[in-house]
XYZ file of N, CA and C in Angstrom:
387
model
N -42.963 -8.360 115.128
C -43.660 -8.524 113.777
C -42.452 -8.163 112.969
N -42.163 -8.405 111.962
C -41.090 -8.541 111.024
C -41.976 -7.409 110.161
N -41.239 -6.512 109.475
C -41.497 -5.452 108.941
C -40.310 -4.895 107.835
N -40.687 -5.523 106.512
C -40.045 -5.287 105.479
C -40.099 -4.439 103.984
N -39.159 -3.763 103.926
C -39.465 -2.900 102.745
C -38.575 -3.475 101.221
N -38.931 -3.307 100.506
C -37.930 -3.783 99.587
C -37.706 -2.951 98.367
N -36.849 -2.234 98.108
C -36.796 -1.224 96.945
C -36.098 -1.947 95.622
N -37.136 -2.007 94.629
C -36.279 -2.979 93.512
C -35.504 -1.881 92.654
N -35.374 -0.619 93.211
C -34.821 0.470 92.792
C -33.186 0.561 93.038
N -33.116 0.313 94.614
C -31.876 0.065 95.652
C -30.992 0.138 94.774
N -29.687 -0.114 94.588
C -28.467 -0.868 94.169
C -27.854 -2.118 94.885
N -28.690 -2.347 96.159
C -27.967 -3.117 96.884
C -28.737 -4.363 97.079
N -28.566 -5.728 96.963
C -29.034 -6.823 96.218
C -30.163 -6.896 97.496
N -31.337 -7.648 96.897
C -32.600 -7.441 97.623
C -32.240 -8.834 98.771
N -31.783 -9.867 98.358
C -31.173 -10.221 99.851
C -30.162 -9.787 100.619
N -29.577 -8.715 100.511
C -29.282 -7.899 101.454
C -30.023 -7.158 102.520
N -30.644 -6.583 101.253
C -31.847 -5.757 102.031
C -32.886 -6.728 103.222
N -32.816 -7.396 102.565
C -33.747 -8.521 103.269
C -32.645 -8.295 105.210
N -32.029 -9.073 104.760
C -30.562 -9.585 105.705
C -30.805 -7.924 106.800
N -30.098 -6.878 106.359
C -29.882 -5.801 106.835
C -30.890 -5.304 107.965
N -32.616 -5.314 106.927
C -33.780 -4.895 107.752
C -33.471 -5.940 108.822
N -33.808 -7.209 108.804
C -33.916 -7.901 109.989
C -32.863 -8.152 111.056
N -31.609 -7.561 110.728
C -30.318 -7.939 111.338
C -30.867 -5.896 112.404
N -30.915 -5.071 111.650
C -31.686 -3.676 112.527
C -32.611 -4.186 113.375
N -33.903 -5.124 112.854
C -35.142 -4.682 113.731
C -34.531 -5.945 115.659
N -33.300 -7.024 115.292
C -32.720 -7.345 116.248
C -31.830 -6.859 117.170
N -31.289 -5.939 116.233
C -29.881 -5.125 116.745
C -31.012 -4.089 117.475
N -32.107 -3.574 116.877
C -33.116 -2.649 118.259
C -33.703 -3.278 119.018
N -34.416 -3.771 118.864
C -34.964 -4.986 120.074
C -36.462 -5.457 119.287
N -36.733 -4.874 118.438
C -38.169 -5.027 118.015
C -38.203 -6.584 117.685
N -37.547 -7.285 117.424
C -37.597 -8.836 117.550
C -36.417 -9.079 118.609
N -36.735 -10.080 118.718
C -36.325 -10.161 120.538
C -35.900 -11.818 120.213
N -35.215 -12.722 121.170
C -34.539 -13.820 120.849
C -36.253 -14.636 120.840
N -36.141 -15.422 120.265
C -37.334 -16.648 120.299
C -38.525 -16.227 119.541
N -38.634 -15.160 118.674
C -39.260 -15.062 117.661
C -39.060 -15.558 116.947
N -40.573 -16.152 116.130
C -40.758 -17.056 115.022
C -40.341 -16.351 113.678
N -39.577 -16.542 112.655
C -39.827 -16.022 111.797
C -40.212 -16.773 110.320
N -40.781 -16.252 109.316
C -41.503 -16.293 108.432
C -40.401 -17.704 107.482
N -41.319 -18.935 106.890
C -40.382 -19.558 106.436
C -39.959 -19.051 104.895
N -38.693 -19.351 104.495
C -38.580 -18.499 103.405
C -39.292 -18.725 102.584
N -40.379 -19.418 101.999
C -41.111 -19.642 101.100
C -41.964 -18.929 101.122
N -42.492 -18.530 102.805
C -43.917 -17.382 102.684
C -42.801 -16.088 102.432
N -42.205 -15.753 103.401
C -41.355 -14.312 103.033
C -41.063 -14.763 101.668
N -40.578 -15.168 100.843
C -40.214 -14.877 99.712
C -41.858 -14.513 98.773
N -43.045 -15.381 99.293
C -44.135 -15.009 98.631
C -44.764 -13.789 99.084
N -44.702 -13.075 100.293
C -45.007 -11.486 101.026
C -44.202 -10.682 100.300
N -43.038 -11.193 99.975
C -42.282 -9.523 99.405
C -42.107 -9.833 97.678
N -42.752 -11.292 97.052
C -42.436 -11.343 95.932
C -41.263 -11.342 95.104
N -39.871 -12.212 96.375
C -39.297 -12.291 95.270
C -39.069 -13.828 95.007
N -37.573 -13.761 94.351
C -37.233 -15.642 94.546
C -36.974 -16.045 95.873
N -37.218 -17.382 95.935
C -37.275 -18.270 97.302
C -35.811 -18.082 97.669
N -35.025 -18.246 96.173
C -33.395 -18.219 96.422
C -33.079 -17.028 97.280
N -33.579 -16.034 97.084
C -32.849 -14.889 97.400
C -33.426 -14.485 99.230
N -34.375 -15.120 99.475
C -34.685 -15.131 101.081
C -34.265 -16.328 102.023
N -33.680 -17.158 101.133
C -32.566 -17.925 101.567
C -31.134 -17.809 102.072
N -30.679 -17.419 101.051
C -29.607 -16.805 100.967
C -29.781 -15.327 102.477
N -30.462 -14.984 102.142
C -30.582 -13.704 102.958
C -30.481 -14.519 104.664
N -31.407 -15.334 105.022
C -31.040 -15.990 106.121
C -30.254 -16.985 106.646
N -29.576 -17.303 105.291
C -28.263 -18.389 105.346
C -27.013 -17.213 106.328
N -27.541 -15.995 105.705
C -25.942 -15.016 105.680
C -26.189 -14.794 107.488
N -27.856 -14.433 107.814
C -28.126 -13.946 109.272
C -27.828 -14.927 110.166
N -27.783 -16.507 109.381
C -27.481 -17.728 110.197
C -26.409 -17.560 110.616
N -25.233 -17.413 109.241
C -23.526 -17.580 109.632
C -23.215 -16.309 110.525
N -24.097 -15.532 110.866
C -23.807 -13.953 111.764
C -23.960 -13.886 113.120
N -25.182 -15.302 113.144
C -25.400 -15.661 114.518
C -26.669 -15.231 115.120
N -27.269 -14.252 113.679
C -28.819 -13.354 114.210
C -29.920 -14.221 114.710
N -30.228 -15.297 113.507
C -31.288 -16.446 113.761
C -30.675 -17.739 113.882
N -31.576 -18.710 114.137
C -31.312 -19.995 114.018
C -32.622 -20.868 113.369
N -32.125 -21.573 112.711
C -33.174 -22.876 112.482
C -33.204 -23.834 112.479
N -34.137 -24.824 113.781
C -34.441 -25.811 113.759
C -35.204 -26.666 113.266
N -34.625 -27.713 112.406
C -35.697 -28.267 111.530
C -36.602 -28.960 112.084
N -37.959 -28.896 111.321
C -39.488 -28.876 111.231
C -39.718 -28.211 112.724
N -39.162 -27.130 112.346
C -39.571 -25.989 113.661
C -39.834 -24.680 113.178
N -38.738 -24.305 112.391
C -38.882 -23.277 111.622
C -37.464 -22.237 112.142
N -37.686 -21.038 111.881
C -36.694 -20.073 112.296
C -36.725 -19.007 113.206
N -35.622 -19.306 113.745
C -36.455 -17.941 114.890
C -35.001 -16.738 115.445
N -35.122 -15.810 116.322
C -33.889 -14.805 116.402
C -33.570 -15.925 117.493
N -32.460 -15.754 117.117
C -30.885 -15.938 118.081
C -30.980 -14.966 119.357
N -30.454 -16.297 120.355
C -30.327 -15.123 121.621
C -28.933 -14.561 121.343
N -28.901 -12.780 121.078
C -27.471 -12.357 120.634
C -26.774 -11.411 122.056
N -25.587 -11.649 121.964
C -24.223 -10.167 123.058
C -24.741 -9.420 122.337
N -25.476 -8.505 123.060
C -25.446 -7.184 122.735
C -23.763 -6.367 122.547
N -23.057 -6.556 123.323
C -21.374 -6.188 123.237
C -21.273 -6.635 122.066
N -21.049 -8.136 121.416
C -20.069 -9.179 120.683
C -21.027 -8.095 119.248
N -22.295 -7.762 119.166
C -22.948 -7.620 118.322
C -22.370 -5.786 118.079
N -22.510 -5.205 119.130
C -21.469 -4.023 118.703
C -19.886 -3.750 117.972
N -19.252 -4.766 118.411
C -17.963 -4.546 118.427
C -18.298 -5.236 116.900
N -18.634 -6.757 116.268
C -18.968 -6.466 115.001
C -19.019 -5.342 114.181
N -20.200 -4.596 114.558
C -20.685 -3.609 113.996
C -19.465 -2.302 113.765
N -19.122 -2.411 114.649
C -17.750 -1.163 114.461
C -16.658 -1.956 113.890
N -16.484 -3.273 113.801
C -15.450 -3.580 112.974
C -15.898 -3.284 111.203
N -17.192 -3.538 111.111
C -17.790 -3.835 109.665
C -17.601 -2.011 109.032
N -17.871 -1.386 109.983
C -17.796 0.122 109.528
C -16.195 0.480 109.587
N -15.215 0.093 110.243
C -14.175 0.313 109.501
C -13.315 -0.073 108.938
N -14.081 -1.462 108.557
C -13.730 -2.203 107.060
C -14.022 -1.013 105.648
N -15.673 -0.760 106.095
C -16.258 0.047 105.012
C -14.823 1.030 104.954
N -14.668 2.055 106.015
C -14.404 2.877 105.963
C -13.040 3.077 105.666
N -12.049 1.958 105.703
C -10.618 1.614 104.966
C -10.614 2.052 103.540
N -11.721 1.484 103.217
C -11.831 1.386 101.698
C -12.270 2.977 101.186
N -13.099 3.318 101.550
C -13.539 4.689 101.354
C -11.991 6.052 101.716
N -11.479 5.372 102.893
C -10.159 6.194 103.106
C -9.122 6.214 101.833
N -8.924 4.982 101.357
C -7.783 4.552 100.433
C -8.713 5.350 98.880
N -10.202 5.349 98.849
C -10.422 5.930 97.771
C -9.981 7.542 97.795
N -10.588 7.818 98.977
C -10.419 9.376 99.413
C -8.631 10.121 99.010
N -7.908 9.066 99.259
C -7.017 9.275 99.276
C -6.431 9.611 97.757
N -6.796 8.352 96.955
C -6.790 8.336 95.541
C -7.095 9.257 94.511
N -8.237 10.277 95.280
C -9.031 10.841 94.625
C -8.314 12.447 95.079
N -7.563 12.427 95.959
C -6.940 13.728 96.714
C -7.553 14.289 97.332
N -8.887 13.726 98.270
C -9.766 14.591 99.066
C -8.571 14.261 100.085
N -9.044 15.734 100.873
C -8.001 15.961 102.025
C -9.038 15.450 103.531
N -8.138 15.099 104.420
C -8.864 14.460 105.427
C -10.076 14.991 106.175
N -9.760 16.620 106.170
C -11.048 17.206 106.733
C -12.016 17.530 105.545
N -11.700 17.442 104.319
C -12.980 17.108 103.522
C -13.991 15.775 103.523
N -12.721 15.431 103.814
C -13.565 13.610 104.216
C -14.193 13.812 105.487
N -14.177 14.205 106.371
C -14.717 14.647 107.673
C -15.947 15.192 107.895
N -15.183 16.280 106.817
C -16.799 17.131 106.508
C -17.639 16.308 105.874
N -17.586 15.077 104.960
C -18.341 15.102 104.152
C -18.833 13.710 105.050
N -18.330 12.984 106.152
C -18.646 11.550 107.000
C -19.915 12.541 108.238
N -19.407 13.769 108.584
C -20.194 14.196 109.377
C -21.622 14.429 108.843
N -21.638 15.278 107.403
C -22.655 15.765 107.147
C -23.569 14.361 106.849
N -23.199 13.328 106.057
C -23.906 11.866 105.771
C -24.445 11.477 107.299
N -23.599 11.332 108.374
C -24.024 10.941 109.225
C -25.757 11.759 110.012
N -25.232 13.126 110.110
C -26.646 13.948 110.444
C -27.618 13.783 109.704
N -27.541 13.725 108.360
C -28.287 13.294 107.798
C -28.764 14.570 106.372
N -27.725 15.068 106.106
C -28.026 16.240 105.284
C -27.507 15.658 103.624
N -27.603 14.875 103.413
C -27.007 14.346 102.079
C -27.301 15.212 100.357
N -28.426 16.257 100.961
C -28.199 17.193 99.791
C -27.543 18.310 99.862
N -26.909 18.722 101.048
C -26.336 19.857 101.174
C -24.958 19.223 100.264
N -24.443 20.876 100.022
C -22.896 20.616 99.959
C -21.987 21.739 100.277
């Protein structure tokens, strides 16, 4: 069963919130290969967002291989290769970290402080400094 929570206050675009939450549920296994997803229109109505928003989320998920759309049948969770997904995830994180490291260098943040910050955030200690 698809469970999505959309925040209008988030800096993250709504289509990305939808995409990332569906992707997470597929990776975690709460959505399994062959499971049906709501149509873009139904999902848009349920979330009270534009059809264009849900369409973009589904298009990106399909491009990334997480879902498949079968004409006249619907949209379904694709069979995924866990190893491939893990590799893609690591590549995505590495790309994000490259930008963060570059920014840290520009701002003069040393490696030790950067690693401490990453460790604190990873452990969920956002409020502590």
